[in-house]
């Protein structure tokens, strides 16, 4: 009994560690992410975000992406992304303000991106958001580097 408990504790600790430098965020046909906050341990070198579109609608009508930028750059990244259009996944090509970006996906699809945590600064506010037209007001959240 005691050893079973120890095994369970070990497994729990292991799965918590394994999840530290990656996360999965899902998006829906109702224009939502399933979370408004992502915590990243500062000990991570890289951090992988997988975006999973759990809806059924195609990307031509309900596409989603996952973009990371400084909070102060968000509005400009979104408006430039809108001008860049669908063939650029609603992100201006070579936009240096974009820290990480996935492509736009439709219902049932997944995609992921790995970002370099060393590019982030401790005292800076970061937001993640969807740049598909009209989505960011409902689809955005805070990206926090945890000490
Ligand atoms: Cu979206």
XYZ file of C-alpha atoms and ligand atoms in Angstrom:
148
model
C 0.000 0.000 0.000
C 2.767 2.358 0.973
C 4.726 1.609 -2.183
C 1.624 2.143 -4.329
C 1.169 5.567 -2.784
C 4.813 6.361 -3.444
C 4.414 5.248 -7.064
C 1.371 7.471 -7.501
C 3.199 10.430 -6.006
C 6.157 9.804 -8.293
C 3.929 9.583 -11.355
C 2.125 12.790 -10.398
C 5.391 14.639 -9.900
C 6.725 13.326 -13.187
C 3.678 14.374 -15.228
C 3.776 17.839 -13.637
C 7.427 18.196 -14.632
C 6.850 16.905 -18.131
C 4.169 19.515 -18.721
C 6.250 22.413 -17.489
C 7.663 23.619 -20.781
C 4.655 23.048 -22.976
C 0.930 23.574 -22.955
C -2.107 22.907 -25.097
C -4.740 25.553 -25.592
C -7.993 24.766 -27.312
C -10.245 27.029 -29.345
C -13.875 26.621 -30.301
C -16.516 27.498 -32.883
C -17.815 30.069 -30.385
C -14.651 32.142 -30.774
C -13.017 31.304 -27.445
C -9.790 29.921 -26.083
C -10.250 27.576 -23.125
C -7.939 29.652 -20.930
C -7.150 33.295 -20.341
C -3.776 32.753 -18.648
C -0.682 30.744 -19.556
C 2.084 30.377 -16.971
C 5.611 29.648 -18.158
C 8.336 28.615 -15.691
C 11.369 30.856 -16.161
C 13.559 27.739 -16.027
C 12.311 26.708 -19.481
C 14.617 27.405 -22.437
C 11.867 26.855 -24.945
C 8.127 26.648 -24.499
C 5.804 24.846 -26.886
C 2.212 25.916 -27.334
C -0.122 23.570 -29.171
C -3.329 25.090 -30.475
C -6.175 22.619 -30.869
C -9.332 23.732 -32.690
C -12.095 21.653 -31.166
C -14.813 23.094 -33.380
C -16.209 21.869 -36.701
C -16.228 25.014 -38.808
C -13.607 25.420 -41.567
C -10.860 28.006 -41.275
C -12.493 30.152 -43.975
C -15.248 31.099 -41.515
C -13.906 30.228 -38.025
C -10.126 30.096 -38.308
C -7.943 30.581 -35.249
C -4.278 31.197 -34.630
C -2.165 31.847 -31.519
C 0.060 34.899 -31.511
C 2.322 36.195 -28.730
C 3.470 39.798 -28.433
C 4.118 42.501 -25.867
C 0.887 43.959 -24.557
C 1.894 47.372 -25.930
C 2.378 45.935 -29.430
C -0.829 43.919 -29.563
C -3.133 46.389 -31.298
C -0.595 47.170 -34.024
C 0.201 43.499 -34.604
C -3.532 42.844 -35.014
C -4.199 45.703 -37.424
C -1.118 44.905 -39.530
C -2.151 41.248 -39.476
C -5.577 42.130 -40.786
C -3.981 43.981 -43.717
C -1.627 41.026 -44.351
C -4.683 38.852 -44.985
C -5.489 35.142 -44.956
C -2.597 34.069 -47.204
C -0.237 35.372 -44.493
C -2.235 33.772 -41.671
C -3.232 37.291 -40.592
C 0.314 38.111 -39.490
C 2.494 40.701 -41.214
C 5.482 38.846 -42.721
C 8.706 39.251 -40.689
C 6.959 41.316 -38.022
C 9.655 41.699 -35.346
C 7.014 42.485 -32.703
C 5.601 38.969 -33.086
C 7.360 36.689 -30.584
C 5.562 33.511 -31.657
C 2.839 32.687 -34.147
C 1.010 29.622 -35.365
C -0.710 29.349 -38.711
C -4.494 29.680 -38.933
C -6.320 26.385 -38.475
C -9.909 25.232 -38.858
C -12.112 22.852 -36.893
C -10.511 19.519 -35.965
C -6.978 20.708 -36.715
C -3.957 21.264 -34.452
C -0.762 23.191 -34.814
C 2.076 24.183 -32.524
C 4.865 26.684 -32.103
C 7.949 26.728 -29.866
C 9.241 30.013 -28.574
C 12.569 31.011 -27.094
C 11.963 32.092 -23.493
C 15.216 34.081 -23.440
C 13.519 36.593 -25.766
C 11.093 37.504 -22.975
C 11.770 40.067 -20.268
C 10.691 39.661 -16.644
C 9.140 43.087 -16.217
C 7.224 43.130 -19.463
C 3.543 42.322 -20.006
C 2.788 39.793 -22.730
C -0.510 38.897 -24.338
C -1.560 36.012 -26.547
C -4.371 36.477 -29.014
C -6.033 35.386 -32.246
C -5.569 37.729 -35.221
C -8.374 36.236 -37.309
C -10.662 39.197 -38.210
C -12.887 40.198 -35.306
C -11.647 37.528 -32.889
C -9.174 39.237 -30.586
C -11.774 40.933 -28.372
C -12.933 37.506 -27.173
C -9.753 35.572 -27.897
C -6.867 36.907 -25.839
C -5.108 36.226 -22.578
C -2.085 36.885 -20.401
C 1.233 35.111 -20.840
C 3.119 35.086 -17.540
C 6.703 34.095 -16.833
C 6.666 32.590 -13.352
C 9.738 32.695 -11.138
Cu -9.861 33.030 -33.695
